[in-house]
Amino acid sequence: MSISLFLTLLLQGCLPTPILTDFPYQLDSATQTFELPMALKEISGITLGFDEKMLVAVEDETGRFFTIDKTNGAVVKEVTFWKDGDYEDVEVVNGEIYAVKSNGNIYRIQKPATPEQVVVKYESPLSKACDVEGLAHEPAKNRLLLSCKGNYGGVPKSRAVLSFDLKTLTYDTIPVYTIHWDSIVAFIRANPTLDRWEKLQEVFDPSQPELSFSPSALAIHPINGQLYLLSSVGKLLLVLDRQSGEILYIQKLSKKVHPQPEGICFDTDGTMYISNEGKEGLPLIHRFSYQPKK
């Protein structure tokens, strides 16, 4: 069954998936927090770096990437790769960096941070309404996933995740996942034990004209394979089953801890990093230990 068909059936009355009862992170209490320099005030995306000792980040005003020591948050390198623009997220794949603009254009940075650095630009066929903000690598299918912040394909109160094939270097405009307002509401109503359940009810009030969930970043968990989607709008984290597209979990984030969450990535051991723009202070990266129930 295709994911689109599954979600259609879900909207027609299938029961929501049971809640993920063993969510392995304490999102209100970071294991460690790094304050970043103001050069990263508009930090918009992070990913695990080349040698797994570093993180790589972009910010949404200049065509630069930053390497950051993941043990202390220190900026190690700052490298220009393209002219100024609205760069929203970043991924490292086989030693190369991929950065994405809000219009969906992808920039492939080969031999990054060396004298031989070369950048290849892939023009996006996506409409402006998509408003790409997230980029994730899916190794199992050799592709990148792109999350749309806005409505896609004229479907109201929905958000789409699209893909870019790393073998053919082409975009697929048919969504891999489509997340509908109705399915989120059904999941919340079926799971009143969710943290801050009342707040979630308010965020997804039926009277709201727009969906208060606009993915600003996404990442695939390296151990369980689930897809994590972070939304600065509404301060939300949503988890999907990557195979079926079913919602497994949703949490309303504390705005004191996450004033403007814009980036998410994982270390190989499951450690999660969430970056926050410097909305009213310094930009931050929070580190959260992976604590699965035994």
Short mmCIF file of C-alpha atoms in Angstrom, two decimals:
data_model
loop_
_atom_site.label_atom_id
_atom_site.label_comp_id
_atom_site.label_asym_id
_atom_site.label_seq_id
_atom_site.Cartn_x
_atom_site.Cartn_y
_atom_site.Cartn_z
CA MET A 1 0.00 0.00 0.00
CA SER A 2 1.39 3.44 -0.89
CA ILE A 3 1.87 6.01 1.83
CA SER A 4 -0.51 8.42 0.13
CA LEU A 5 -3.21 5.71 0.01
CA PHE A 6 -2.57 4.81 3.63
CA LEU A 7 -3.01 8.38 4.80
CA THR A 8 -6.16 8.70 2.73
CA LEU A 9 -7.58 5.65 4.48
CA LEU A 10 -6.51 7.08 7.81
CA LEU A 11 -8.53 10.20 7.14
CA GLN A 12 -11.53 8.07 6.26
CA GLY A 13 -11.72 6.64 9.73
CA CYS A 14 -8.93 4.15 10.40
CA LEU A 15 -7.82 4.19 14.02
CA PRO A 16 -4.71 6.22 14.85
CA THR A 17 -1.51 4.39 15.64
CA PRO A 18 -0.95 3.73 19.36
CA ILE A 19 1.37 6.23 21.00
CA LEU A 20 5.10 5.60 21.14
CA THR A 21 5.22 4.90 24.88
CA ASP A 22 8.99 4.71 25.20
CA PHE A 23 10.03 8.08 23.73
CA PRO A 24 13.75 8.11 24.51
CA TYR A 25 14.49 11.81 25.04
CA GLN A 26 13.86 14.39 27.76
CA LEU A 27 13.25 17.42 25.55
CA ASP A 28 12.73 19.85 28.44
CA SER A 29 16.12 19.05 29.92
CA ALA A 30 19.15 19.08 27.63
CA THR A 31 22.15 16.97 28.59
CA GLN A 32 24.36 19.83 27.43
CA THR A 33 23.81 23.24 25.84
CA PHE A 34 26.27 25.15 23.66
CA GLU A 35 26.08 28.91 23.13
CA LEU A 36 27.13 29.80 19.60
CA PRO A 37 28.69 33.01 18.24
CA MET A 38 26.43 35.64 16.69
CA ALA A 39 27.71 34.67 13.24
CA LEU A 40 25.26 31.78 13.68
CA LYS A 41 22.38 33.89 15.02
CA GLU A 42 20.28 32.69 12.05
CA ILE A 43 21.42 29.06 12.30
CA SER A 44 18.97 27.14 10.15
CA GLY A 45 20.29 23.60 9.86
CA ILE A 46 22.75 21.14 11.41
CA THR A 47 24.07 17.70 10.60
CA LEU A 48 26.72 15.26 11.76
CA GLY A 49 30.08 16.17 10.21
CA PHE A 50 32.59 14.36 8.05
CA ASP A 51 34.59 12.61 10.77
CA GLU A 52 31.74 12.35 13.32
CA LYS A 53 33.72 14.56 15.70
CA MET A 54 32.10 17.65 14.29
CA LEU A 55 28.72 19.07 13.40
CA VAL A 56 28.16 21.05 10.21
CA ALA A 57 25.78 24.01 10.21
CA VAL A 58 24.38 26.61 7.83
CA GLU A 59 22.60 29.89 8.49
CA ASP A 60 19.91 31.40 6.34
CA GLU A 61 21.51 34.63 5.21
CA THR A 62 24.94 33.82 3.78
CA GLY A 63 26.34 31.02 1.64
CA ARG A 64 28.65 29.69 4.32
CA PHE A 65 28.92 26.44 6.20
CA PHE A 66 30.41 26.08 9.66
CA THR A 67 32.11 23.11 11.30
CA ILE A 68 31.39 22.94 15.02
CA ASP A 69 33.11 20.85 17.68
CA LYS A 70 30.27 18.71 19.03
CA THR A 71 31.91 18.42 22.46
CA ASN A 72 31.96 22.15 23.26
CA GLY A 73 30.14 24.06 20.51
CA ALA A 74 33.26 25.87 19.30
CA VAL A 75 33.29 26.93 15.64
CA VAL A 76 36.32 25.29 14.04
CA LYS A 77 35.92 26.44 10.43
CA GLU A 78 33.78 28.89 8.48
CA VAL A 79 33.77 28.32 4.72
CA THR A 80 32.04 30.20 1.90
CA PHE A 81 30.47 27.94 -0.71
CA TRP A 82 28.06 30.23 -2.63
CA LYS A 83 26.67 33.74 -2.68
CA ASP A 84 24.32 35.04 0.02
CA GLY A 85 20.88 33.46 0.11
CA ASP A 86 18.19 31.76 2.17
CA TYR A 87 19.89 28.45 3.02
CA GLU A 88 17.67 26.34 5.23
CA ASP A 89 19.34 23.00 5.98
CA VAL A 90 22.40 20.88 5.39
CA GLU A 91 23.45 17.22 5.12
CA VAL A 92 26.77 15.40 4.83
CA VAL A 93 26.78 12.39 2.49
CA ASN A 94 29.94 10.42 1.74
CA GLY A 95 32.21 13.33 2.59
CA GLU A 96 30.24 15.84 0.52
CA ILE A 97 27.95 18.58 1.83
CA TYR A 98 24.46 19.21 0.48
CA ALA A 99 22.78 22.51 1.34
CA VAL A 100 19.21 23.43 0.41
CA LYS A 101 17.62 26.82 -0.22
CA SER A 102 14.03 27.70 0.61
CA ASN A 103 13.19 27.51 -3.11
CA GLY A 104 14.38 23.89 -3.14
CA ASN A 105 17.67 24.45 -4.97
CA ILE A 106 20.32 22.00 -3.76
CA TYR A 107 24.03 22.85 -3.61
CA ARG A 108 26.43 19.92 -3.66
CA ILE A 109 29.77 20.89 -2.13
CA GLN A 110 32.51 18.49 -3.23
CA LYS A 111 35.87 18.37 -1.45
CA PRO A 112 34.55 20.88 1.10
CA ALA A 113 36.93 23.18 2.97
CA THR A 114 39.85 22.34 0.65
CA PRO A 115 41.52 24.33 -2.15
CA GLU A 116 39.79 21.92 -4.58
CA GLN A 117 36.29 22.70 -3.30
CA VAL A 118 33.70 22.63 -6.10
CA VAL A 119 29.98 23.39 -5.89
CA VAL A 120 27.31 21.95 -8.19
CA LYS A 121 23.87 23.54 -8.18
CA TYR A 122 20.67 21.57 -8.89
CA GLU A 123 17.72 23.73 -9.92
CA SER A 124 14.49 22.98 -8.10
CA PRO A 125 11.23 22.28 -9.97
CA LEU A 126 9.23 22.93 -6.80
CA SER A 127 6.73 25.74 -6.47
CA LYS A 128 7.38 28.71 -4.21
CA ALA A 129 4.46 27.62 -2.03
CA CYS A 130 6.40 24.53 -0.93
CA ASP A 131 8.93 26.67 0.98
CA VAL A 132 11.58 24.02 1.72
CA GLU A 133 13.12 24.19 5.20
CA GLY A 134 14.33 20.68 6.00
CA LEU A 135 16.86 18.27 4.47
CA ALA A 136 17.67 14.72 5.59
CA HIS A 137 19.67 11.81 4.20
CA GLU A 138 17.95 8.44 3.80
CA PRO A 139 20.83 6.00 3.14
CA ALA A 140 18.55 2.98 2.66
CA LYS A 141 17.07 4.56 -0.47
CA ASN A 142 20.07 6.67 -1.48
CA ARG A 143 18.12 9.90 -1.46
CA LEU A 144 17.61 13.18 0.33
CA LEU A 145 14.29 14.07 1.92
CA LEU A 146 13.03 17.65 1.72
CA SER A 147 10.29 18.95 4.01
CA CYS A 148 7.91 21.68 2.88
CA LYS A 149 7.01 24.39 5.36
CA GLY A 150 3.98 25.45 3.31
CA ASN A 151 1.09 23.68 1.61
CA TYR A 152 2.12 21.56 -1.35
CA GLY A 153 0.07 20.73 -4.42
CA GLY A 154 -2.86 22.85 -3.32
CA VAL A 155 -3.81 20.50 -0.48
CA PRO A 156 -5.04 22.66 2.44
CA LYS A 157 -3.81 22.07 5.99
CA SER A 158 -1.17 19.57 4.93
CA ARG A 159 2.60 19.32 4.78
CA ALA A 160 4.62 17.25 2.33
CA VAL A 161 8.02 15.55 2.37
CA LEU A 162 9.60 15.20 -1.07
CA SER A 163 12.80 13.53 -2.27
CA PHE A 164 15.96 14.02 -4.34
CA ASP A 165 17.56 10.89 -5.82
CA LEU A 166 21.32 10.83 -5.21
CA LYS A 167 21.96 8.41 -8.08
CA THR A 168 20.04 10.20 -10.82
CA LEU A 169 20.43 13.62 -9.16
CA THR A 170 16.78 14.41 -9.84
CA TYR A 171 13.82 15.62 -7.81
CA ASP A 172 10.65 13.59 -7.34
CA THR A 173 7.68 15.92 -7.06
CA ILE A 174 5.36 13.16 -5.81
CA PRO A 175 5.39 13.34 -1.99
CA VAL A 176 7.01 10.54 -0.03
CA TYR A 177 4.84 11.53 2.94
CA THR A 178 1.88 13.86 3.32
CA ILE A 179 0.93 14.90 6.84
CA HIS A 180 -2.65 16.11 7.20
CA TRP A 181 -4.18 18.23 9.95
CA ASP A 182 -6.93 15.62 10.39
CA SER A 183 -4.47 12.82 11.09
CA ILE A 184 -2.58 14.87 13.68
CA VAL A 185 -5.82 15.83 15.44
CA ALA A 186 -7.02 12.22 15.44
CA PHE A 187 -3.74 11.07 16.95
CA ILE A 188 -3.80 13.71 19.69
CA ARG A 189 -7.41 12.99 20.62
CA ALA A 190 -6.71 9.26 20.82
CA ASN A 191 -3.71 9.77 23.11
CA PRO A 192 -4.61 12.02 26.09
CA THR A 193 -1.50 10.86 27.97
CA LEU A 194 0.72 12.88 25.64
CA ASP A 195 2.92 15.43 27.38
CA ARG A 196 1.20 18.87 27.39
CA TRP A 197 -1.90 17.31 25.86
CA GLU A 198 -4.03 20.39 26.55
CA LYS A 199 -1.49 22.61 24.78
CA LEU A 200 -1.54 20.29 21.78
CA GLN A 201 -5.32 20.57 21.70
CA GLU A 202 -4.99 24.35 21.58
CA VAL A 203 -2.35 24.30 18.83
CA PHE A 204 -4.53 22.11 16.62
CA ASP A 205 -7.85 23.76 17.41
CA PRO A 206 -10.26 23.23 14.48
CA SER A 207 -10.98 26.96 14.34
CA GLN A 208 -7.40 27.71 13.28
CA PRO A 209 -7.30 28.65 9.57
CA GLU A 210 -3.84 27.16 9.01
CA LEU A 211 -1.98 24.05 10.14
CA SER A 212 0.24 25.03 13.08
CA PHE A 213 2.90 22.55 12.03
CA SER A 214 5.50 23.65 9.47
CA PRO A 215 8.60 21.44 9.47
CA SER A 216 11.76 23.47 9.84
CA ALA A 217 13.99 20.38 9.92
CA LEU A 218 13.89 16.60 9.74
CA ALA A 219 16.24 13.69 10.44
CA ILE A 220 16.20 9.90 10.45
CA HIS A 221 17.00 8.19 13.73
CA PRO A 222 20.13 6.04 13.22
CA ILE A 223 18.97 3.20 15.49
CA ASN A 224 15.20 2.78 15.08
CA GLY A 225 14.87 4.36 11.62
CA GLN A 226 12.00 6.66 12.61
CA LEU A 227 11.59 10.06 10.95
CA TYR A 228 11.74 13.05 13.30
CA LEU A 229 10.24 16.34 12.10
CA LEU A 230 10.87 19.56 14.01
CA SER A 231 8.59 22.58 13.66
CA SER A 232 9.50 26.04 14.90
CA VAL A 233 5.91 27.05 14.18
CA GLY A 234 3.93 25.72 17.14
CA LYS A 235 7.17 24.52 18.83
CA LEU A 236 6.55 20.86 17.96
CA LEU A 237 8.36 17.59 17.41
CA LEU A 238 6.55 14.89 15.43
CA VAL A 239 7.76 11.33 14.84
CA LEU A 240 6.68 9.18 11.88
CA ASP A 241 7.09 5.51 11.11
CA ARG A 242 9.28 5.76 8.01
CA GLN A 243 7.76 2.71 6.33
CA SER A 244 4.06 3.43 6.76
CA GLY A 245 4.01 7.18 7.33
CA GLU A 246 1.97 6.70 10.52
CA ILE A 247 2.32 9.22 13.33
CA LEU A 248 4.04 7.62 16.32
CA TYR A 249 4.51 10.58 18.63
CA ILE A 250 4.08 14.33 18.95
CA GLN A 251 5.32 16.68 21.65
CA LYS A 252 4.79 20.38 22.37
CA LEU A 253 8.21 21.83 23.15
CA SER A 254 8.96 24.30 25.91
CA LYS A 255 9.60 27.72 24.36
CA LYS A 256 11.96 28.50 27.25
CA VAL A 257 14.21 25.64 26.17
CA HIS A 258 13.48 25.87 22.45
CA PRO A 259 12.81 29.55 21.59
CA GLN A 260 13.17 28.96 17.84
CA PRO A 261 14.06 25.35 16.96
CA GLU A 262 15.34 25.22 13.38
CA GLY A 263 17.72 22.26 13.11
CA ILE A 264 17.89 18.62 14.16
CA CYS A 265 20.36 15.78 13.68
CA PHE A 266 21.54 12.57 15.33
CA ASP A 267 24.87 11.07 16.25
CA THR A 268 25.45 7.40 15.46
CA ASP A 269 24.71 6.41 19.08
CA GLY A 270 21.30 8.10 19.01
CA THR A 271 22.37 11.34 20.67
CA MET A 272 20.12 14.10 19.35
CA TYR A 273 21.09 17.71 18.64
CA ILE A 274 18.56 20.54 18.22
CA SER A 275 19.69 24.01 17.16
CA ASN A 276 17.83 27.22 17.98
CA GLU A 277 18.19 30.57 16.26
CA GLY A 278 19.16 33.50 18.47
CA LYS A 279 15.65 34.88 18.67
CA GLU A 280 16.26 37.12 21.68
CA GLY A 281 19.74 36.04 22.68
CA LEU A 282 22.57 33.79 21.60
CA PRO A 283 21.93 30.93 19.17
CA LEU A 284 22.04 27.53 20.86
CA ILE A 285 22.64 23.86 20.23
CA HIS A 286 21.10 21.45 22.75
CA ARG A 287 22.40 17.91 23.10
CA PHE A 288 19.99 15.20 24.31
CA SER A 289 21.17 11.76 25.41
CA TYR A 290 19.44 8.74 23.91
CA GLN A 291 17.70 6.92 26.78
CA PRO A 292 15.65 4.00 25.43
CA LYS A 293 13.67 2.00 27.93
CA LYS A 294 15.12 -1.44 28.58
#
